Amino acid sequence: MKKPVFTTLPIVLVGLALTSCQGNKSHSEYDIMAKAEKYPQTQRVHNPDGTWRASKYGDYKLEKAEELLKTKYKRPWTVPKVISWYNAETDKKYRAALIRVLAASKDERVLSVIGPAIYDDDPDVRASATYSIVYYFTEELVGNGTE
């Protein structure tokens, strides 16, 4: 039986991250949320009254992740900090939110964390990882409200 393509996706992502990082040992650390605010996505939110509004950062899931995480984690949220928080976190809500923040960085270093999260035991973490890759690391969105 032939394996589905997605079973090798984390390996491909880790390879991409390692290849991208070679020769670039020093990264200028930045606040992920400040970068996300400077370069927003294009998502809008449908309000209960039927109106639409631009979501903060252009990503409603990132906006919600920030609301949850800001009570527990102090800014600036840099890639190394968020990776270490994710690795230490046991609460599934926080882990899913940290994945979204990592993806918003669009930094190749996060792929080694997000890729394996596709196979996490928790469905919320898996969904966050999957859609974060699609939303931040592919050229076109899936669309039609799949998230």
XYZ file of N, CA and C in Angstrom:
441
model
N 0.840 -1.180 0.000
C 0.000 0.000 0.000
C 0.886 1.244 0.000
N 0.548 2.177 -0.824
C 1.333 3.399 -0.956
C 1.017 4.356 0.192
N 2.060 4.946 0.800
C 1.865 5.896 1.893
C 1.342 7.216 1.349
N 0.415 7.866 2.094
C -0.021 9.194 1.673
C 1.152 10.175 1.719
N 1.089 11.174 0.888
C 2.156 12.176 0.804
C 2.361 12.876 2.137
N 1.278 13.120 2.875
C 1.388 13.898 4.100
C 2.150 13.187 5.204
N 2.363 11.878 5.113
C 3.127 11.200 6.159
C 4.590 11.616 6.129
N 5.057 12.117 5.004
C 6.451 12.555 4.901
C 6.590 14.065 5.039
N 5.482 14.777 5.184
C 5.536 16.237 5.254
C 6.435 16.757 6.367
N 6.346 16.249 7.616
C 7.245 16.769 8.655
C 8.714 16.589 8.301
N 9.054 15.474 7.683
C 10.447 15.237 7.298
C 10.883 16.256 6.258
N 10.016 16.522 5.294
C 10.317 17.520 4.263
C 10.480 18.893 4.896
N 9.598 19.238 5.839
C 9.673 20.547 6.488
C 10.940 20.688 7.315
N 11.313 19.644 8.028
C 12.554 19.687 8.802
C 13.736 19.852 7.857
N 13.734 19.121 6.758
C 14.804 19.253 5.765
C 14.881 20.654 5.206
N 13.722 21.236 4.910
C 13.679 22.609 4.408
C 14.248 23.569 5.436
N 13.862 23.386 6.693
C 14.354 24.266 7.752
C 15.862 24.151 7.903
N 16.369 22.929 7.906
C 17.811 22.737 8.064
C 18.581 23.288 6.873
N 18.075 23.078 5.677
C 18.724 23.593 4.474
C 18.725 25.114 4.476
N 17.595 25.700 4.873
C 17.479 27.155 4.877
C 18.389 27.793 5.908
N 18.638 27.082 7.005
C 19.439 27.650 8.086
C 20.937 27.483 7.877
N 21.356 26.611 6.979
C 22.780 26.374 6.794
C 23.469 27.656 6.358
N 24.553 27.947 7.032
C 25.315 29.141 6.690
C 24.713 30.415 7.247
N 23.583 30.314 7.900
C 22.929 31.482 8.477
C 22.772 31.221 9.968
N 23.874 31.144 10.661
C 23.876 30.742 12.064
C 23.304 31.818 12.986
N 23.357 33.046 12.562
C 22.898 34.132 13.409
C 21.625 34.742 12.835
N 20.569 34.664 13.606
C 19.303 35.268 13.203
C 19.094 36.524 14.031
N 18.626 37.552 13.400
C 18.260 38.751 14.128
C 16.910 38.470 14.787
N 16.874 38.454 16.104
C 15.632 38.134 16.804
C 14.708 39.345 16.806
N 13.438 39.093 16.639
C 12.430 40.139 16.534
C 11.170 39.648 17.237
N 10.303 40.582 17.573
C 9.023 40.231 18.167
C 8.101 39.752 17.044
N 7.666 38.511 17.127
C 6.832 37.917 16.078
C 5.562 38.734 15.859
N 4.948 39.186 16.930
C 3.676 39.900 16.802
C 3.864 41.275 16.162
N 4.986 41.918 16.440
C 5.268 43.211 15.794
C 5.436 43.016 14.291
N 6.105 41.934 13.909
C 6.270 41.634 12.482
C 4.916 41.305 11.854
N 4.096 40.529 12.553
C 2.771 40.164 12.038
C 1.894 41.398 11.865
N 2.053 42.368 12.754
C 1.281 43.608 12.644
C 1.763 44.454 11.469
N 3.061 44.442 11.242
C 3.639 45.222 10.147
C 3.289 44.627 8.785
N 3.195 43.298 8.718
C 2.886 42.592 7.468
C 1.657 41.699 7.670
N 0.466 42.302 7.786
C -0.729 41.510 8.097
C -1.189 40.623 6.938
N -1.918 39.573 7.301
C -2.601 38.732 6.319
C -3.866 39.483 5.884
N -4.767 38.841 5.189
C -5.923 39.548 4.621
C -7.264 39.079 5.156
N -7.279 38.348 6.238
C -8.508 37.771 6.763
C -9.395 38.819 7.430
N -10.719 38.666 7.217
C -11.689 39.507 7.906
C -12.571 38.621 8.779
N -13.217 39.249 9.779
C -14.047 38.523 10.732
C -15.499 38.926 10.539
N -16.386 37.931 10.526
C -17.820 38.175 10.415
C -18.381 38.331 11.825
N -18.877 39.519 12.140
C -19.420 39.810 13.466
C -20.824 39.228 13.619
N -21.287 39.024 14.866
C -22.634 38.489 15.098
C -23.748 39.357 14.502
N -23.504 40.669 14.386
C -24.534 41.558 13.834
C -24.550 41.565 12.302
N -23.723 40.726 11.690
C -23.712 40.623 10.233
C -22.680 41.500 9.542
N -22.027 42.375 10.292
C -21.003 43.235 9.694
C -19.665 42.499 9.652
N -18.745 43.062 8.910
C -17.398 42.502 8.804
C -16.394 43.483 9.380
N -15.301 42.973 9.913
C -14.209 43.829 10.368
C -12.889 43.156 10.012
N -11.881 43.978 9.829
C -10.540 43.430 9.591
C -10.047 42.845 10.906
N -9.541 41.637 10.872
C -9.022 41.045 12.101
C -7.621 41.586 12.373
N -7.296 41.666 13.650
C -5.963 42.120 14.028
C -4.949 41.163 13.413
N -3.917 41.691 12.842
C -2.886 40.927 12.133
C -3.415 40.302 10.843
N -4.670 40.563 10.510
C -5.259 39.946 9.332
C -5.458 38.454 9.498
N -5.451 37.968 10.738
C -5.578 36.539 11.031
C -6.327 36.385 12.353
N -7.582 35.974 12.255
C -8.429 35.843 13.432
C -7.863 34.837 14.433
N -7.320 33.725 13.954
C -6.763 32.708 14.852
C -5.528 33.239 15.587
N -4.742 34.064 14.917
C -3.576 34.674 15.564
C -4.031 35.695 16.603
N -5.073 36.445 16.274
C -5.647 37.406 17.222
C -6.112 36.683 18.489
N -6.819 35.564 18.324
C -7.289 34.778 19.469
C -6.122 34.156 20.240
N -5.103 33.716 19.517
C -3.920 33.142 20.168
C -3.257 34.189 21.055
N -3.136 35.409 20.548
C -2.525 36.477 21.340
C -3.332 36.746 22.602
N -4.664 36.795 22.481
C -5.517 37.036 23.648
C -5.269 35.993 24.737
N -5.133 34.753 24.340
C -4.898 33.675 25.302
C -3.495 33.745 25.898
N -2.503 33.912 25.049
C -1.105 33.801 25.476
C -0.585 35.000 26.259
N -1.138 36.188 26.024
C -0.571 37.394 26.653
C -0.700 37.394 28.173
N -1.624 36.601 28.709
C -1.762 36.535 30.166
C -0.698 35.643 30.802
N -0.084 34.784 30.005
C 0.887 33.821 30.535
C 2.324 34.129 30.123
N 2.496 34.683 28.936
C 3.834 34.903 28.391
C 4.068 36.382 28.110
N 5.218 36.872 28.569
C 5.579 38.290 28.381
C 6.231 38.496 27.016
N 5.929 39.649 26.414
C 6.557 40.019 25.153
C 7.912 40.631 25.452
N 8.823 40.596 24.516
C 8.663 40.212 23.114
C 8.628 38.694 22.952
N 7.849 38.255 21.967
C 7.756 36.848 21.634
C 8.672 36.585 20.450
N 9.854 36.083 20.727
C 10.818 35.786 19.668
C 10.728 34.297 19.316
N 11.259 33.935 18.174
C 11.200 32.539 17.732
C 11.806 31.587 18.769
N 13.032 31.823 19.260
C 13.581 30.878 20.253
C 12.733 30.769 21.521
N 12.204 31.902 22.005
C 11.368 31.870 23.213
C 10.105 31.051 22.980
N 9.420 31.318 21.871
C 8.150 30.638 21.619
C 8.371 29.143 21.379
N 9.451 28.790 20.719
C 9.765 27.365 20.547
C 9.978 26.707 21.911
N 10.709 27.360 22.800
C 10.948 26.765 24.125
C 9.650 26.691 24.931
N 8.792 27.705 24.821
C 7.503 27.658 25.512
C 6.654 26.507 24.977
N 6.633 26.345 23.669
C 5.853 25.260 23.062
C 6.360 23.900 23.561
N 7.663 23.712 23.564
C 8.241 22.433 23.994
C 7.948 22.124 25.458
N 7.793 23.152 26.288
C 7.527 22.955 27.717
C 6.030 22.915 28.045
N 5.200 23.415 27.159
C 3.759 23.552 27.424
C 3.050 22.198 27.380
N 2.131 21.995 28.328
C 1.349 20.760 28.354
C -0.130 20.995 28.053
N -0.598 22.223 28.202
C -2.006 22.532 27.943
C -2.249 22.639 26.439
N -3.211 21.879 25.932
C -3.445 21.826 24.484
C -3.865 23.173 23.895
N -4.642 23.966 24.634
C -5.053 25.279 24.109
C -3.844 26.176 23.891
N -2.942 26.183 24.851
C -1.737 27.006 24.738
C -0.814 26.478 23.644
N -0.708 25.168 23.532
C 0.153 24.588 22.495
C -0.358 24.950 21.100
N -1.667 24.862 20.890
C -2.248 25.216 19.589
C -2.023 26.700 19.290
N -2.177 27.548 20.301
C -1.970 28.989 20.117
C -0.505 29.300 19.822
N 0.402 28.634 20.508
C 1.834 28.856 20.271
C 2.235 28.436 18.858
N 1.620 27.386 18.341
C 1.880 26.968 16.956
C 1.505 28.091 15.992
N 0.353 28.722 16.218
C -0.090 29.797 15.315
C 0.882 30.968 15.371
N 1.354 31.313 16.558
C 2.324 32.405 16.696
C 3.621 32.046 15.978
N 4.087 30.830 16.156
C 5.309 30.406 15.463
C 5.146 30.537 13.953
N 4.025 30.099 13.432
C 3.795 30.178 11.986
C 3.783 31.622 11.506
N 3.220 32.516 12.308
C 3.144 33.928 11.916
C 4.522 34.550 11.742
N 5.529 33.936 12.334
C 6.891 34.451 12.167
C 7.390 34.252 10.737
N 6.841 33.251 10.050
C 7.286 32.862 8.702
C 8.785 32.565 8.671
N 9.300 32.145 9.794
C 10.723 31.852 9.958
C 10.943 30.359 9.745
N 11.918 30.008 8.932
C 12.151 28.594 8.618
C 12.503 27.755 9.842
N 12.989 28.374 10.912
C 13.338 27.609 12.117
C 12.130 26.952 12.764
N 10.943 27.500 12.552
C 9.750 26.964 13.209
C 9.207 25.715 12.522
N 9.641 25.451 11.311
C 9.115 24.296 10.579
C 9.444 22.970 11.259
N 10.560 22.924 11.964
C 10.920 21.689 12.671
C 10.018 21.445 13.881
N 9.274 22.449 14.308
C 8.309 22.307 15.398
C 6.906 22.087 14.830
N 6.534 22.888 13.848
C 5.180 22.820 13.293
C 4.948 21.523 12.518
N 5.936 21.086 11.749
C 5.773 19.865 10.960
C 5.370 18.661 11.795
N 6.131 18.309 12.820
C 5.748 17.160 13.649
C 4.429 17.366 14.402
N 4.036 18.610 14.650
C 2.783 18.881 15.366
C 1.560 18.441 14.562
N 1.739 18.221 13.263
C 0.636 17.712 12.443
C 0.164 16.357 12.973
N 1.056 15.635 13.632
C 0.733 14.305 14.153
C 0.554 14.296 15.668
N 0.355 15.457 16.272
C 0.148 15.540 17.717
C -1.080 14.719 18.126
N -1.101 14.257 19.360
C -2.239 13.489 19.867
C -3.512 14.324 19.952
N -3.360 15.627 20.122
C -4.526 16.492 20.276
C -4.997 17.030 18.923
N -6.281 16.900 18.620
C -6.780 17.383 17.329
C -6.671 18.899 17.150
N -6.773 19.668 18.235
C -6.645 21.125 18.116
C -5.227 21.526 17.726
N -4.252 20.849 18.291
C -2.852 21.125 17.949
C -2.590 20.707 16.504
N -3.108 19.533 16.115
C -2.945 19.071 14.724
C -3.551 20.061 13.744
N -4.763 20.524 14.032
C -5.431 21.478 13.139
C -4.664 22.790 13.084
N -4.208 23.264 14.234
C -3.439 24.510 14.262
C -2.182 24.385 13.418
N -1.494 23.269 13.544
C -0.265 23.057 12.768
C -0.562 22.990 11.275
N -1.569 22.219 10.912
C -1.903 22.044 9.498
C -2.289 23.362 8.848
N -3.229 24.074 9.463
C -3.684 25.328 8.866
C -2.631 26.425 8.955
N -1.793 26.375 9.973
C -0.717 27.365 10.064
C 0.270 27.209 8.917
N 0.578 25.973 8.555
C 1.466 25.746 7.409
C 0.818 26.267 6.139
N -0.457 25.920 5.948
C -1.167 26.368 4.744
C -1.248 27.889 4.710
N -1.580 28.490 5.839
C -1.825 29.930 5.879
C -0.548 30.759 5.773
N 0.542 30.285 6.353
C 1.757 31.103 6.397
C 2.911 30.616 5.525
N 2.857 29.381 5.048
C 4.002 28.869 4.298
C 3.675 28.400 2.881
N 2.461 28.611 2.417
C 2.125 28.289 1.035
C 1.730 29.567 0.313
N 1.780 29.528 -0.998
C 1.491 30.732 -1.780
C 0.010 31.039 -1.873
N -0.843 30.015 -1.846
C -2.279 30.228 -1.962
C -2.999 29.562 -0.804
N -4.055 30.226 -0.331
C -4.865 29.656 0.733
C -5.830 28.637 0.156
N -6.302 27.737 1.009
C -7.272 26.742 0.574
C -8.603 27.419 0.282
N -9.055 28.285 1.168
C -10.272 29.058 0.938
C -11.556 28.320 1.270
N -12.660 29.002 1.024
C -14.012 28.484 1.240
C -14.276 28.054 2.677
N -13.679 28.730 3.625
C -13.986 28.497 5.031
C -13.560 27.155 5.576
N -12.452 26.626 5.092
C -12.027 25.314 5.576
C -11.486 25.356 6.987
N -11.101 26.526 7.473
C -10.540 26.582 8.822
C -11.623 26.886 9.807
